[in-house]
mmCIF file of C-alpha atoms in Angstrom:
data_model
loop_
_atom_site.group_PDB
_atom_site.id
_atom_site.type_symbol
_atom_site.label_atom_id
_atom_site.label_comp_id
_atom_site.label_asym_id
_atom_site.label_seq_id
_atom_site.Cartn_x
_atom_site.Cartn_y
_atom_site.Cartn_z
ATOM 1 C CA MET G 297 -0.254 0.289 -0.080
ATOM 2 C CA GLN G 298 2.546 2.330 1.192
ATOM 3 C CA ALA G 299 4.731 1.913 -1.962
ATOM 4 C CA ALA G 300 1.953 1.933 -4.720
ATOM 5 C CA PHE G 301 0.303 5.179 -3.216
ATOM 6 C CA ALA G 302 4.125 6.976 -3.307
ATOM 7 C CA GLU G 303 4.791 5.531 -6.534
ATOM 8 C CA ALA G 304 0.761 6.938 -7.887
ATOM 9 C CA VAL G 305 1.759 10.464 -6.144
ATOM 10 C CA GLU G 306 5.026 10.650 -8.378
ATOM 11 C CA GLY G 307 3.583 9.615 -11.601
ATOM 12 C CA LEU G 308 1.047 12.737 -11.120
ATOM 13 C CA LYS G 309 4.142 14.728 -10.327
ATOM 14 C CA LEU G 310 5.955 13.416 -13.231
ATOM 15 C CA LEU G 311 3.068 14.332 -15.519
ATOM 16 C CA ILE G 312 2.951 17.747 -14.602
ATOM 17 C CA ARG G 313 7.027 18.442 -14.980
ATOM 18 C CA TYR G 314 6.391 17.005 -18.038
ATOM 19 C CA ASN G 315 3.235 19.349 -19.148
ATOM 20 C CA ASP G 316 4.884 22.426 -16.998
ATOM 21 C CA GLY G 317 3.374 25.691 -18.035
ATOM 22 C CA ARG G 318 -0.180 23.871 -18.886
ATOM 23 C CA ASN G 319 -2.684 22.340 -16.893
ATOM 24 C CA VAL G 320 -3.533 18.794 -17.399
ATOM 25 C CA ALA G 321 -6.343 18.340 -15.410
ATOM 26 C CA ASP G 322 -8.102 16.373 -17.190
ATOM 27 C CA TYR G 323 -11.230 13.616 -16.018
ATOM 28 C CA GLN G 324 -8.770 11.081 -15.639
ATOM 29 C CA PHE G 325 -6.186 13.114 -13.704
ATOM 30 C CA ARG G 326 -9.092 14.211 -11.074
ATOM 31 C CA ARG G 327 -10.305 10.685 -10.439
ATOM 32 C CA THR G 328 -6.671 9.413 -10.001
ATOM 33 C CA VAL G 329 -6.308 12.214 -7.527
ATOM 34 C CA ASP G 330 -9.818 11.645 -6.202
ATOM 35 C CA GLY G 331 -9.127 7.879 -5.936
ATOM 36 C CA LEU G 332 -5.885 8.222 -3.974
ATOM 37 C CA ILE G 333 -7.050 10.619 -1.417
ATOM 38 C CA SER G 334 -9.961 8.218 -0.952
ATOM 39 C CA SER G 335 -7.622 5.277 -0.455
ATOM 40 C CA PHE G 336 -6.357 6.887 2.492
ATOM 41 C CA TYR G 337 -9.679 7.103 4.503
ATOM 42 C CA ASP G 338 -10.509 3.196 3.388
ATOM 43 C CA ASP G 339 -10.090 1.660 6.449
ATOM 44 C CA ILE G 340 -11.264 3.386 9.233
ATOM 45 C CA GLY G 341 -9.904 1.252 11.878
ATOM 46 C CA LEU G 342 -6.065 1.201 11.100
ATOM 47 C CA LEU G 343 -3.635 4.675 10.626
ATOM 48 C CA VAL G 344 -2.328 4.056 6.771
ATOM 49 C CA GLN G 345 1.625 4.393 7.156
ATOM 50 C CA VAL G 346 2.143 6.807 3.994
ATOM 51 C CA PRO G 347 5.051 8.642 3.046
ATOM 52 C CA LEU G 348 4.065 12.493 4.739
ATOM 53 C CA ARG G 349 5.805 13.806 1.395
ATOM 54 C CA SER G 350 3.564 11.940 -0.507
ATOM 55 C CA LEU G 351 0.716 12.970 1.191
ATOM 56 C CA PHE G 352 1.265 16.486 1.299
ATOM 57 C CA ASP G 353 2.265 16.390 -2.310
ATOM 58 C CA LEU G 354 -1.082 14.766 -3.351
ATOM 59 C CA PHE G 355 -2.913 17.463 -0.889
ATOM 60 C CA VAL G 356 -1.599 20.303 -2.717
ATOM 61 C CA ILE G 357 -2.122 18.786 -6.265
ATOM 62 C CA LYS G 358 -5.773 18.511 -5.317
ATOM 63 C CA VAL G 359 -6.039 22.338 -3.653
ATOM 64 C CA LEU G 360 -4.116 23.888 -6.548
ATOM 65 C CA TYR G 361 -3.098 22.102 -9.806
ATOM 66 C CA VAL G 362 -6.870 20.950 -9.417
ATOM 67 C CA GLU G 363 -9.392 22.722 -7.991
ATOM 68 C CA ARG G 364 -7.575 26.126 -9.011
ATOM 69 C CA ALA G 365 -5.913 24.835 -12.242
ATOM 70 C CA SER G 366 -2.146 25.919 -11.278
ATOM 71 C CA ARG G 367 0.326 25.263 -14.052
ATOM 72 C CA ASP G 368 3.786 25.606 -12.209
ATOM 73 C CA ALA G 369 5.390 22.522 -11.462
ATOM 74 C CA SER G 370 8.010 24.039 -9.477
ATOM 75 C CA ILE G 371 5.299 25.465 -7.352
ATOM 76 C CA ILE G 372 3.686 22.213 -6.196
ATOM 77 C CA ASP G 373 6.832 20.350 -5.485
ATOM 78 C CA TYR G 374 7.937 23.650 -3.432
ATOM 79 C CA LEU G 375 4.492 24.024 -1.415
ATOM 80 C CA GLY G 376 5.215 19.905 -0.610
ATOM 81 C CA GLY G 377 8.229 20.187 0.577
ATOM 82 C CA MET G 378 7.884 23.101 2.694
ATOM 83 C CA LEU G 379 4.578 21.386 4.348
ATOM 84 C CA THR G 380 6.363 18.253 4.597
ATOM 85 C CA ARG G 381 9.239 20.186 6.514
ATOM 86 C CA TYR G 382 7.305 22.190 8.762
ATOM 87 C CA LEU G 383 5.668 19.384 10.576
ATOM 88 C CA TYR G 384 8.910 19.443 12.475
ATOM 89 C CA THR G 385 8.688 21.136 15.741
ATOM 90 C CA ARG G 386 11.996 23.331 15.096
ATOM 91 C CA GLU G 387 10.763 24.525 11.652
ATOM 92 C CA LEU G 388 6.993 25.309 12.764
ATOM 93 C CA PHE G 389 9.138 27.347 15.497
ATOM 94 C CA PRO G 390 12.571 28.367 14.130
ATOM 95 C CA PHE G 391 13.224 31.191 16.413
ATOM 96 C CA GLN G 392 13.632 31.806 20.231
ATOM 97 C CA GLY G 393 11.934 34.065 22.266
ATOM 98 C CA PRO G 394 13.388 35.061 26.104
ATOM 99 C CA GLY G 395 14.525 31.841 28.212
ATOM 100 C CA GLY G 396 14.716 29.813 24.923
ATOM 101 C CA ARG G 397 10.645 29.382 24.849
ATOM 102 C CA PRO G 398 9.705 28.972 21.215
ATOM 103 C CA GLN G 399 8.040 31.896 19.393
ATOM 104 C CA PRO G 400 5.918 30.618 16.376
ATOM 105 C CA PHE G 401 4.544 34.624 15.598
ATOM 106 C CA TYR G 402 8.229 36.259 14.485
ATOM 107 C CA PHE G 403 7.641 39.996 12.583
ATOM 108 C CA PHE G 404 10.090 40.596 10.387
ATOM 109 C CA SER G 405 12.072 43.146 12.821
ATOM 110 C CA HIS G 406 13.535 40.220 14.443
ATOM 111 C CA LEU G 407 14.618 38.877 11.269
ATOM 112 C CA LEU G 408 16.540 42.409 10.612
ATOM 113 C CA GLN G 409 17.876 42.240 13.769
ATOM 114 C CA GLU G 410 18.859 38.966 13.273
ATOM 115 C CA MET G 411 21.141 39.743 10.203
ATOM 116 C CA GLU G 412 22.600 43.126 11.832
ATOM 117 C CA GLN G 413 24.283 40.463 14.402
ATOM 118 C CA GLY G 414 25.564 38.041 11.873
ATOM 119 C CA PRO G 415 23.995 35.234 10.055
ATOM 120 C CA VAL G 416 23.740 32.904 13.198
ATOM 121 C CA ARG G 417 20.906 30.881 11.993
ATOM 122 C CA PHE G 418 20.637 31.669 8.262
ATOM 123 C CA GLN G 419 23.492 30.713 5.904
ATOM 124 C CA ASN G 420 23.265 34.060 3.952
ATOM 125 C CA LEU G 421 20.058 37.046 3.458
ATOM 126 C CA PHE G 422 18.754 34.903 0.835
ATOM 127 C CA GLU G 423 18.204 31.910 3.258
ATOM 128 C CA ALA G 424 17.002 34.435 5.317
ATOM 129 C CA TYR G 425 14.443 36.094 3.276
ATOM 130 C CA ARG G 426 13.457 32.799 1.692
ATOM 131 C CA ARG G 427 12.810 31.063 5.311
ATOM 132 C CA TYR G 428 10.635 34.040 6.338
ATOM 133 C CA GLY G 429 7.958 33.979 3.420
ATOM 134 C CA ASP G 430 7.568 30.246 3.865
ATOM 135 C CA HIS G 431 6.652 31.108 7.188
ATOM 136 C CA ALA G 432 4.476 33.669 6.855
ATOM 137 C CA LEU G 433 2.857 31.433 4.228
ATOM 138 C CA PHE G 434 2.316 28.239 6.210
ATOM 139 C CA LEU G 435 1.184 30.264 9.387
ATOM 140 C CA THR G 436 -1.376 32.258 6.833
ATOM 141 C CA GLY G 437 -2.044 29.102 5.422
ATOM 142 C CA ILE G 438 -2.563 26.431 7.718
ATOM 143 C CA PHE G 439 -3.194 28.290 10.816
ATOM 144 C CA PRO G 440 -5.934 30.825 9.791
ATOM 145 C CA GLN G 441 -7.812 30.333 12.854
ATOM 146 C CA THR G 442 -5.034 31.178 14.795
ATOM 147 C CA PHE G 443 -5.285 34.740 13.959
ATOM 148 C CA ARG G 444 -8.511 35.234 14.970
ATOM 149 C CA ARG G 445 -8.241 33.539 18.441
ATOM 150 C CA GLY G 446 -7.342 34.782 22.073
ATOM 151 C CA ARG G 447 -7.529 38.431 23.723
ATOM 152 C CA ARG G 448 -4.914 39.590 21.049
ATOM 153 C CA ARG G 449 -5.892 39.199 18.015
ATOM 154 C CA LEU G 450 -2.684 39.328 15.562
ATOM 155 C CA ASP G 451 -3.696 40.726 11.977
ATOM 156 C CA PRO G 452 -2.998 38.599 8.955
ATOM 157 C CA SER G 453 -1.745 41.342 6.482
ATOM 158 C CA TYR G 454 0.814 41.975 8.068
ATOM 159 C CA TYR G 455 2.131 38.408 7.495
ATOM 160 C CA ILE G 456 0.696 38.650 3.835
ATOM 161 C CA SER G 457 2.453 41.520 3.073
ATOM 162 C CA THR G 458 5.729 40.885 4.886
ATOM 163 C CA GLY G 459 5.888 36.891 3.694
ATOM 164 C CA LYS G 460 5.014 38.716 -0.693
ATOM 165 C CA LEU G 461 8.284 40.970 0.577
ATOM 166 C CA CYS G 462 10.373 38.618 1.848
ATOM 167 C CA TYR G 463 9.924 36.327 -1.137
ATOM 168 C CA ARG G 464 10.213 39.173 -3.965
ATOM 169 C CA LYS G 465 13.740 40.167 -1.890
ATOM 170 C CA ALA G 466 14.723 36.764 -1.675
ATOM 171 C CA ALA G 467 14.032 36.742 -5.586
ATOM 172 C CA GLU G 468 16.059 39.919 -6.063
ATOM 173 C CA HIS G 469 18.880 38.187 -4.447
ATOM 174 C CA GLU G 470 21.975 37.012 -6.630
ATOM 175 C CA LEU G 471 21.874 33.438 -4.901
ATOM 176 C CA ALA G 472 18.263 33.524 -6.270
ATOM 177 C CA GLU G 473 19.496 33.268 -9.704
ATOM 178 C CA ALA G 474 22.252 30.999 -8.914
ATOM 179 C CA THR G 475 19.610 28.300 -7.516
ATOM 180 C CA GLN G 476 17.561 28.755 -10.094
ATOM 181 C CA MET G 477 14.666 29.776 -8.133
ATOM 182 C CA ARG G 478 14.124 33.583 -9.196
ATOM 183 C CA PRO G 479 10.944 32.448 -10.984
ATOM 184 C CA LEU G 480 9.491 30.124 -8.387
ATOM 185 C CA LEU G 481 10.259 33.513 -5.719
ATOM 186 C CA GLN G 482 8.580 35.800 -8.096
ATOM 187 C CA LYS G 483 5.483 33.574 -8.118
ATOM 188 C CA LEU G 484 5.403 33.247 -4.450
ATOM 189 C CA SER G 485 5.400 37.046 -4.106
ATOM 190 C CA ARG G 486 3.409 37.807 -6.441
ATOM 191 C CA HIS G 487 0.721 35.487 -5.583
ATOM 192 C CA PHE G 488 0.988 34.794 -2.070
ATOM 193 C CA GLU G 489 -2.819 34.894 -1.711
ATOM 194 C CA LEU G 490 -3.944 32.350 -3.819
ATOM 195 C CA TYR G 491 -1.202 29.821 -2.387
ATOM 196 C CA MET G 492 -2.938 31.116 1.067
ATOM 197 C CA ASP G 493 -6.060 30.425 -0.109
ATOM 198 C CA ALA G 494 -5.025 26.824 -1.295
ATOM 199 C CA LEU G 495 -3.220 25.866 1.782
ATOM 200 C CA ASN G 496 -6.420 27.200 3.949
ATOM 201 C CA GLU G 497 -8.883 24.288 1.814
ATOM 202 C CA LEU G 498 -5.849 21.638 2.479
ATOM 203 C CA SER G 499 -5.859 22.973 6.401
ATOM 204 C CA GLU G 500 -9.218 22.561 6.560
ATOM 205 C CA ARG G 501 -9.920 19.348 4.960
ATOM 206 C CA TYR G 502 -7.292 17.158 5.411
ATOM 207 C CA VAL G 503 -4.722 18.479 8.095
ATOM 208 C CA MET G 504 -6.856 20.514 10.838
ATOM 209 C CA GLY G 505 -9.856 18.330 9.744
ATOM 210 C CA LEU G 506 -11.396 15.451 7.813
ATOM 211 C CA ASP G 507 -13.429 16.046 4.473
ATOM 212 C CA MET G 508 -16.425 14.972 5.502
ATOM 213 C CA ASN G 509 -18.425 14.583 2.189
ATOM 214 C CA LEU G 510 -16.230 12.105 1.865
ATOM 215 C CA ILE G 511 -16.351 10.544 5.279
ATOM 216 C CA ALA G 512 -20.018 10.463 4.866
ATOM 217 C CA ASP G 513 -19.667 8.501 1.522
ATOM 218 C CA LYS G 514 -17.787 5.613 2.627
ATOM 219 C CA MET G 515 -20.405 5.262 5.592
ATOM 220 C CA LEU G 516 -22.965 4.940 3.111
ATOM 221 C CA ASP G 517 -20.533 2.515 1.530
ATOM 222 C CA ASN G 518 -20.158 0.260 3.803
ATOM 223 C CA PHE G 519 -23.723 0.651 4.553
ATOM 224 C CA ASN G 520 -24.865 -0.691 1.200
ATOM 225 C CA ARG G 521 -21.956 -3.460 1.658
ATOM 226 C CA TYR G 522 -23.953 -5.030 4.882
ATOM 227 C CA ARG G 523 -27.236 -4.973 3.476
ATOM 228 C CA GLU G 524 -26.165 -6.547 0.338
ATOM 229 C CA THR G 525 -23.838 -9.355 2.097
ATOM 230 C CA GLY G 526 -25.071 -9.287 5.669
ATOM 231 C CA ASP G 527 -20.657 -8.776 6.464
ATOM 232 C CA GLU G 528 -20.436 -7.529 10.373
ATOM 233 C CA ARG G 529 -17.140 -5.774 9.288
ATOM 234 C CA TYR G 530 -19.461 -3.502 6.908
ATOM 235 C CA LEU G 531 -21.503 -2.370 9.827
ATOM 236 C CA GLU G 532 -18.614 -2.172 12.001
ATOM 237 C CA ASN G 533 -16.907 0.230 9.892
ATOM 238 C CA ALA G 534 -20.136 2.205 9.111
ATOM 239 C CA ARG G 535 -20.743 2.660 12.883
ATOM 240 C CA ARG G 536 -17.110 4.134 12.567
ATOM 241 C CA TYR G 537 -17.545 6.638 9.942
ATOM 242 C CA ALA G 538 -20.913 7.620 11.530
ATOM 243 C CA ALA G 539 -18.831 8.195 14.780
ATOM 244 C CA LEU G 540 -16.329 11.018 13.281
ATOM 245 C CA LEU G 541 -19.495 12.529 11.372
ATOM 246 C CA ARG G 542 -21.353 12.073 14.888
ATOM 247 C CA ILE G 543 -24.497 11.056 13.763
ATOM 248 C CA ASP G 544 -27.517 10.873 16.221
ATOM 249 C CA GLU G 545 -28.233 6.856 16.887
ATOM 250 C CA ALA G 546 -31.966 7.804 17.493
ATOM 251 C CA ARG G 547 -32.195 8.711 14.376
ATOM 252 C CA PHE G 548 -30.565 5.721 12.337
ATOM 253 C CA PRO G 549 -31.584 3.017 14.471
ATOM 254 C CA SER G 550 -31.095 0.466 11.752
ATOM 255 C CA LEU G 551 -27.375 1.969 11.490
ATOM 256 C CA PHE G 552 -26.827 0.939 15.469
ATOM 257 C CA ARG G 553 -28.987 -1.727 15.990
ATOM 258 C CA ARG G 554 -27.310 -4.385 17.600
ATOM 259 C CA PRO G 555 -26.974 -7.514 15.591
ATOM 260 C CA ARG G 556 -29.135 -10.742 17.102
ATOM 261 C CA PRO G 557 -27.244 -13.347 18.536
ATOM 262 C CA TYR G 558 -27.269 -16.490 16.269
ATOM 263 C CA ILE G 559 -28.117 -19.166 17.813
ATOM 264 C CA ILE G 560 -27.245 -22.950 17.180
ATOM 265 C CA PRO G 561 -30.037 -25.349 16.415
ATOM 266 C CA ASN G 562 -29.946 -28.673 18.158
#
């Protein structure tokens, strides 16, 4: 399962790279993407260990390439890598505050202060600008709800504007040419809000929550299979999906009824 899943996602990425500059998300492509996402939800009783990079690549392909008709292969690859990297606490909270405590909200002025003291954390200014852009895009994309909580509500526009600025500064650096990242960084700066919006959807459906429409489909599929076959395993799976959906047991008694005990005749 793991190898086949990763191989299928890599096949999609190869197709995107081969057709870089145009979108080839036709019916078959979309069906393949949806089938892979569906397979991730198939066995509700098991935690399927698939490569995280493949999983995030698939989600990015879904929300950006399929849903928003992106045409840039390098953006798909970059965002998949960024999401995988930011899973690690050191990357998610890369900046230390007083007492060595991690600081999730890192301001542009802090970056400038660090660079004045010398590139301790970053090898060069190009890397510092690029990483700050990534940090701003990740926070506003994956954790938009953070800006709406607590007494000190933060304005996401600050991170949007500074994220765009840092990507632009990185694109203007001489190392952007040496690393062949200039066009990519220019697009990240120019279309920051588009990528942020795609990551908002990715976060809501696949990272911070579950795709409830897909869960509902899985529940109904298993319940119908139970009615066709009488196999109690399908009924149990349907109940598990129903629990995720928080379905009222009183409204759907046939789903939650207990099987009659089978009495062996004398």
